[in-house]
mmCIF file of C-alpha atoms in Angstrom:
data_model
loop_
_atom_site.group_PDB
_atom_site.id
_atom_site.type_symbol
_atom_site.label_atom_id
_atom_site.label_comp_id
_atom_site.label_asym_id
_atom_site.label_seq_id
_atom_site.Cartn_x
_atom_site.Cartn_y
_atom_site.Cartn_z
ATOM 1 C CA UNK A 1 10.415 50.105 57.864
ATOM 2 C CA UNK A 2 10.579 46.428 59.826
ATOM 3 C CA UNK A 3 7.106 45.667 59.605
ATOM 4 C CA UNK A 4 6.125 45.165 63.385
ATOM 5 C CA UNK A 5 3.562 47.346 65.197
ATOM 6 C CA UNK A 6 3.188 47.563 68.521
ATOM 7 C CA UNK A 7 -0.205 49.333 70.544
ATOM 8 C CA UNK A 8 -0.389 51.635 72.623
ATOM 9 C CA UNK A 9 2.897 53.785 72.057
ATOM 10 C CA UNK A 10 2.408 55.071 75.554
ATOM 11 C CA UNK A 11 0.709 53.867 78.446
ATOM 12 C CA UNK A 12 0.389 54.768 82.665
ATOM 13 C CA UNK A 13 -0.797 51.848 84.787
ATOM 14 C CA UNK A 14 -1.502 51.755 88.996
ATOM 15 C CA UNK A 15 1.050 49.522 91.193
ATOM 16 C CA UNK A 16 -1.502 45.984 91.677
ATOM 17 C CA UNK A 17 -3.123 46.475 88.044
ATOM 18 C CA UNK A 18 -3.113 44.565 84.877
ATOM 19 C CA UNK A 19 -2.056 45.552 81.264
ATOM 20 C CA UNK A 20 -1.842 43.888 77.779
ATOM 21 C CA UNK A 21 0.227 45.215 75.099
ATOM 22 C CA UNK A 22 -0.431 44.033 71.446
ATOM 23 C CA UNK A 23 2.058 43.342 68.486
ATOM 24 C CA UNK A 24 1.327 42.771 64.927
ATOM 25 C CA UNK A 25 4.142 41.089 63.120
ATOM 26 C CA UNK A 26 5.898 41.250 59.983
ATOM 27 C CA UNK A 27 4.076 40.190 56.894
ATOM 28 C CA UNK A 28 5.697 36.616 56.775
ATOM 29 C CA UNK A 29 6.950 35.955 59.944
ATOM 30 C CA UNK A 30 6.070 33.325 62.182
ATOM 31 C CA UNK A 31 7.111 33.623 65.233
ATOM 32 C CA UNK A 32 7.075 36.384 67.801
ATOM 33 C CA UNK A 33 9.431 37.667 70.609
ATOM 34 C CA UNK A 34 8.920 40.161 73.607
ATOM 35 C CA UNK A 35 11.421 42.071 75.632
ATOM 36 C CA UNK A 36 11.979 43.976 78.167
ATOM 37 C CA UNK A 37 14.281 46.996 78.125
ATOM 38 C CA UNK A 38 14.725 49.323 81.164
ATOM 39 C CA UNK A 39 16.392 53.126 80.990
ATOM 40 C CA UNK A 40 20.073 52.573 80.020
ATOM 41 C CA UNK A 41 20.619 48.935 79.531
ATOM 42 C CA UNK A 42 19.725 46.237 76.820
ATOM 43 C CA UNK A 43 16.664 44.651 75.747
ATOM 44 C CA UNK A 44 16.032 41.500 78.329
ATOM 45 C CA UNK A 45 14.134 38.386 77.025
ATOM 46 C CA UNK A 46 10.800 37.511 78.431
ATOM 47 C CA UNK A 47 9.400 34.739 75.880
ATOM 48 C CA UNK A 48 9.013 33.606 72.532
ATOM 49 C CA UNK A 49 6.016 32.395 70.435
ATOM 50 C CA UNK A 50 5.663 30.102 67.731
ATOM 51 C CA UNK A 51 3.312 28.179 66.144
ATOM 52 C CA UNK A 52 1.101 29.995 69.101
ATOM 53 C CA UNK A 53 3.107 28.348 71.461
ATOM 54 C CA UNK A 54 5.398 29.604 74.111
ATOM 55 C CA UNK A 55 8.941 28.356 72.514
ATOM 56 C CA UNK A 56 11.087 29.907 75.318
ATOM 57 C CA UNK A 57 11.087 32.148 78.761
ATOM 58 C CA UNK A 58 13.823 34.201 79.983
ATOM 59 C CA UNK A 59 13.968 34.926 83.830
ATOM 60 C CA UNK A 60 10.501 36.947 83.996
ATOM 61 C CA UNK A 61 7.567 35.450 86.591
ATOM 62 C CA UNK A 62 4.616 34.307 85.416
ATOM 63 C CA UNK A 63 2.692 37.293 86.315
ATOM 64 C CA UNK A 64 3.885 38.010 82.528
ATOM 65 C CA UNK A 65 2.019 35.747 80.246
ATOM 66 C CA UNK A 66 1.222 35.967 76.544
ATOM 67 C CA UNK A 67 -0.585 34.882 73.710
ATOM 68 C CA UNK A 68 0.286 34.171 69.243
ATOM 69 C CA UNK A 69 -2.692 34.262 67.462
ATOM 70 C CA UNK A 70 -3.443 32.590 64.546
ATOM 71 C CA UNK A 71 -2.523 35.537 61.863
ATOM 72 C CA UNK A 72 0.948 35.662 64.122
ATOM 73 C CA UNK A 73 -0.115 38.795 66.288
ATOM 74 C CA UNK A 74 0.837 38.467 69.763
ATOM 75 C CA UNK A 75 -0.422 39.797 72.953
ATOM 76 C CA UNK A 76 2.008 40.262 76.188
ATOM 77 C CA UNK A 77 0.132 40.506 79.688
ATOM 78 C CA UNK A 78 1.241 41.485 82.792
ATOM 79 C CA UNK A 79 -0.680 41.116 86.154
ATOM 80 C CA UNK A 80 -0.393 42.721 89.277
ATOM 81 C CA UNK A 81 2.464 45.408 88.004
ATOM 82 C CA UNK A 82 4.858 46.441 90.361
ATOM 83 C CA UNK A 83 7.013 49.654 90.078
ATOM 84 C CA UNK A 84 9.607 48.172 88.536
ATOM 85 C CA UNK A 85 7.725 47.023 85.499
ATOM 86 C CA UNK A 86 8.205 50.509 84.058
ATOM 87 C CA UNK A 87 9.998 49.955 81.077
ATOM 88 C CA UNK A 88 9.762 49.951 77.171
ATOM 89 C CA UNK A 89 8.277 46.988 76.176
ATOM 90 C CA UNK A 90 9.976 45.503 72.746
ATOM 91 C CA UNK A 91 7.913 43.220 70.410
ATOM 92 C CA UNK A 92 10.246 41.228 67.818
ATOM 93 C CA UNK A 93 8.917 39.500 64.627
ATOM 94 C CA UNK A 94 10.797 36.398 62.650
ATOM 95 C CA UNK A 95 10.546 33.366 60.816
ATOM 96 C CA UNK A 96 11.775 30.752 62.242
ATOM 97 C CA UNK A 97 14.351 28.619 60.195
ATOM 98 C CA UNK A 98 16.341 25.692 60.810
ATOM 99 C CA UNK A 99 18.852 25.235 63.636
ATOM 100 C CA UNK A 100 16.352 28.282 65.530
ATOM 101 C CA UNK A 101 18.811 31.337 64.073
ATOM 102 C CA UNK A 102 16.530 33.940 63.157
ATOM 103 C CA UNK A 103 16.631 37.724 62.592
ATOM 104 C CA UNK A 104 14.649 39.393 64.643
ATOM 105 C CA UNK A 105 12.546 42.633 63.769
ATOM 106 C CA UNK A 106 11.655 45.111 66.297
ATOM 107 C CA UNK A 107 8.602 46.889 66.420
ATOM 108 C CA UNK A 108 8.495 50.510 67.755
ATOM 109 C CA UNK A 109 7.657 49.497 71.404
ATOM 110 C CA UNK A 110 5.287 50.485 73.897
ATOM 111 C CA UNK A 111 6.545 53.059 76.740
ATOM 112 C CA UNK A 112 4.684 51.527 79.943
ATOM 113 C CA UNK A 113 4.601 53.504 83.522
ATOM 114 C CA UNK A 114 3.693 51.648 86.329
ATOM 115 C CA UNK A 115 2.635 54.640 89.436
ATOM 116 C CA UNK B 1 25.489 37.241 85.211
ATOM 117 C CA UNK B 2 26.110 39.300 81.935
ATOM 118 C CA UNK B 3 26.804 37.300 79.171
ATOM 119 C CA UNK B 4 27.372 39.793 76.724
ATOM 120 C CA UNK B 5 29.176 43.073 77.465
ATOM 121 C CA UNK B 6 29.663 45.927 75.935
ATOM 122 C CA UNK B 7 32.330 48.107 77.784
ATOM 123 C CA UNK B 8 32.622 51.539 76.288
ATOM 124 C CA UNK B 9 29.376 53.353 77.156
ATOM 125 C CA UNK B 10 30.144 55.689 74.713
ATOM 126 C CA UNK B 11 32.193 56.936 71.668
ATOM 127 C CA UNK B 12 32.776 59.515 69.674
ATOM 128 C CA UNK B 13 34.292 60.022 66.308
ATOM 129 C CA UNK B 14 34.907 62.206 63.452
ATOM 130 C CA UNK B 15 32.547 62.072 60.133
ATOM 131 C CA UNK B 16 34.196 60.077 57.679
ATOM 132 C CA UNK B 17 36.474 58.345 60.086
ATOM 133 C CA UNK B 18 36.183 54.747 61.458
ATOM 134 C CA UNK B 19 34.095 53.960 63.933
ATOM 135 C CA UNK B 20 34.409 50.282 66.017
ATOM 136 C CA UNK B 21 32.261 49.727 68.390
ATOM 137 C CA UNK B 22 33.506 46.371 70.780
ATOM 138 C CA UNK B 23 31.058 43.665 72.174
ATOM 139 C CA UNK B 24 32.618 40.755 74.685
ATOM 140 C CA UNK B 25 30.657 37.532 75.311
ATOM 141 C CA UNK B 26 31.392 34.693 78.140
ATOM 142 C CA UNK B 27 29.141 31.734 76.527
ATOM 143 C CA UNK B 28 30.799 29.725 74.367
ATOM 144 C CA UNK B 29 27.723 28.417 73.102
ATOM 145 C CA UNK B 30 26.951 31.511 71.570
ATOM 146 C CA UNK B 31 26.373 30.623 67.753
ATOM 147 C CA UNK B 32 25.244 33.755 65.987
ATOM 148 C CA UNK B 33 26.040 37.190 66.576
ATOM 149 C CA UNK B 34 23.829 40.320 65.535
ATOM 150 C CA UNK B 35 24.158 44.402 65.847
ATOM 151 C CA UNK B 36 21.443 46.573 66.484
ATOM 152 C CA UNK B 37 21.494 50.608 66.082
ATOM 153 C CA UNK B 38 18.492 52.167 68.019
ATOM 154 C CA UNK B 39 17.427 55.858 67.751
ATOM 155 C CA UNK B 40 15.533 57.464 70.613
ATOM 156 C CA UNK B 41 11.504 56.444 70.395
ATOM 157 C CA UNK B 42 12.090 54.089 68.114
ATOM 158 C CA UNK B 43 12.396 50.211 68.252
ATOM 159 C CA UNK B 44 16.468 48.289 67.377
ATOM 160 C CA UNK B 45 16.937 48.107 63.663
ATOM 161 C CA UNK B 46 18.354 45.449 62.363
ATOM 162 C CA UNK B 47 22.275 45.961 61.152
ATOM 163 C CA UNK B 48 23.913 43.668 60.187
ATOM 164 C CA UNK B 49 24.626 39.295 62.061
ATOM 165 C CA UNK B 50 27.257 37.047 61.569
ATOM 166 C CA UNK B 51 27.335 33.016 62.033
ATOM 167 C CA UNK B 52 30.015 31.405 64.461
ATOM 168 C CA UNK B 53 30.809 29.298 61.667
ATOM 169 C CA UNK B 54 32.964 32.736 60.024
ATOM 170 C CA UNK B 55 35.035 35.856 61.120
ATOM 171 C CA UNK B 56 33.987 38.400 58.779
ATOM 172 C CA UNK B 57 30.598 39.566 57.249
ATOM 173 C CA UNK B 58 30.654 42.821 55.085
ATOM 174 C CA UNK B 59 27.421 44.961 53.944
ATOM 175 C CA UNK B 60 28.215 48.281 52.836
ATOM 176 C CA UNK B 61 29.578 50.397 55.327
ATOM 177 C CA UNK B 62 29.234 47.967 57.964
ATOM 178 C CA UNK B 63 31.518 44.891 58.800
ATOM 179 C CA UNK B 64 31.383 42.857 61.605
ATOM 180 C CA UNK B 65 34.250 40.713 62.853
ATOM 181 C CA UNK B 66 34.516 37.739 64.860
ATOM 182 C CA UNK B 67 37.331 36.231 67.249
ATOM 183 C CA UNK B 68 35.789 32.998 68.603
ATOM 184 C CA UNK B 69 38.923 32.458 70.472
ATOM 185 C CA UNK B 70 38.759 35.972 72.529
ATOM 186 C CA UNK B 71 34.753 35.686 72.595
ATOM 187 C CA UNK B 72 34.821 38.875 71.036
ATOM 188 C CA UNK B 73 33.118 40.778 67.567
ATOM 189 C CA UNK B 74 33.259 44.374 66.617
ATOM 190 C CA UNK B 75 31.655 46.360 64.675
ATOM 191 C CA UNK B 76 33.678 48.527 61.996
ATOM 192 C CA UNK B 77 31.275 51.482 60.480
ATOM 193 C CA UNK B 78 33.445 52.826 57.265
ATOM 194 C CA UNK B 79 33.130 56.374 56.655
ATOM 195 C CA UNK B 80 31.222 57.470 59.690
ATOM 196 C CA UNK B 81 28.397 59.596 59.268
ATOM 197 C CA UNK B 82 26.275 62.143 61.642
ATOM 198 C CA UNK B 83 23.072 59.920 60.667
ATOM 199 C CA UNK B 84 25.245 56.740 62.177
ATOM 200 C CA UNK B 85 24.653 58.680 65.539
ATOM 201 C CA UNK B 86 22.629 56.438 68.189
ATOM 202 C CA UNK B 87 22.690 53.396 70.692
ATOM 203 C CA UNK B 88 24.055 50.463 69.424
ATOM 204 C CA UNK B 89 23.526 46.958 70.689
ATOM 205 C CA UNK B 90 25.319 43.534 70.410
ATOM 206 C CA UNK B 91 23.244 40.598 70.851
ATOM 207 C CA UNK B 92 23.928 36.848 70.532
ATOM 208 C CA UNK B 93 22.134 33.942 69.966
ATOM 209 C CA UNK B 94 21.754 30.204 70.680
ATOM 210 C CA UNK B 95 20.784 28.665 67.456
ATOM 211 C CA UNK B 96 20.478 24.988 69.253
ATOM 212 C CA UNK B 97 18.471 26.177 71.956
ATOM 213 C CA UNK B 98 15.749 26.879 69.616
ATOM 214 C CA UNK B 99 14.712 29.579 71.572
ATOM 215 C CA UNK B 100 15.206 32.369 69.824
ATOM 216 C CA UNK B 101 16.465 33.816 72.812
ATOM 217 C CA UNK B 102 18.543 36.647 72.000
ATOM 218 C CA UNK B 103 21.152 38.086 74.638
ATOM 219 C CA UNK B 104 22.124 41.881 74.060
ATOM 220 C CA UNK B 105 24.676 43.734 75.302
ATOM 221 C CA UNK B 106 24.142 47.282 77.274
ATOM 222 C CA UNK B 107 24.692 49.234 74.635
ATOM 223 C CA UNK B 108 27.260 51.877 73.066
ATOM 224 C CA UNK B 109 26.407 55.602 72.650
ATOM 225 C CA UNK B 110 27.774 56.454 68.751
ATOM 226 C CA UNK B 111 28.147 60.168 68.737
ATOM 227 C CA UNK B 112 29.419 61.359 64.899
ATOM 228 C CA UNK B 113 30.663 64.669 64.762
ATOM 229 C CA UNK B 114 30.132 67.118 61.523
#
């Protein structure tokens, strides 16, 4: 049991609209971490929060946008979905140490359609 | 550009046998290593990492190795076991970057056999 929830588990969206997706990290952890992971390959980095800031972006557009609140839950948006943005949707809790090495705990993810 | 490959799309192995499961990386900037195992429906759980600065971690069952010099790590799983069956993914790391950004590799279907 890692700690990290993620809401909804499931969720069908239109091509043009918007969706947020919600994460609740690990008791502990500071710092947050969203991916994307389409059918049959890897989890892709989006961004990374800390301290409620962004604290890295991976090659996504900045339709996707997100937010670290103060209690270390995080919110990941996404505006004007395409098709493509079907995908499970990977939340990732850790605390951040020196150096920036950190384990990172998945939550359970949310499945996302885009029609 | 994938920086971190994982060739065999599958494997398959008798219980109580060895399994290794191969990960390749290009970056050499790459400065800690982890392994994932993910069931279907259900998020990557943590395995088991490893720091550039050594070539061997153990826990249990599960021992990773590292050749900085081929840019490659494995994953040794001693005695297999049917509940060792799922998707398991390499992913490295850029502790400098301070980023947290974590690379992963496409994954390697682990089918153990009764």
């Amino acid at each position: 049991e890692t700690g990290v929830t993620q809401s909804p588990t499931h969720l069908i969206k239109t091509r043009g609209q918007q969706v947020t997706l919600r994460c609740s990290s690990q008791s502990g952890h500071n710092t947050v971490s969203w991916y994307q992971q389409a059918l049959g390959q890897g989890p892709q980095f989006i961004f990374q929060y800390y301290r409620e800031e962004e604290n890295g972006r991976g090659n996504f557009p900045p339709r996707f946008s997100g937010l670290q609140f103060p209690n270390y839950s995080s919110e990941l948006n996404v505006n004007a979905l395409e098709l493509d943005d079907s995908a499970l949707y990977l939340c990732a809790s850790s605390l951040r140490l020196a150096g920036g090495t950190d384990t990172q705990y998945f939550g359970p993810g949310t499945r996302l359609t885009v029609l | 550009d994938q920086q971190v490959k994982q060739n065999s799309p599958s494997l398959s192995v008798q219980e109580g046998r060895i399994s290794i499961l191969n990960c390749d990386y290009t970056n050499s900037m790459f400065d800690y290593f982890l392994w994932y195992k993910k069931y279907p429906a259900e998020g990557p759980t943590f395995l088991i990492s490893i720091s550039s600065i050594k070539d061997k971690n153990e826990d249990g069952r599960f021992t990773v190795f590292l050749n900085k010099s081929a840019k490659h790590l494995s994953l040794h799983i001693v005695p297999s076991q049917p509940g060792d069956s799922a998707v398991y993914f390499c992913a490295a790391g850029r502790g400098s970057s301070n980023t947290g950004k974590l690379i992963f590799g496409q994954g390697t279907t682990l089918q153990v056999k009764p």
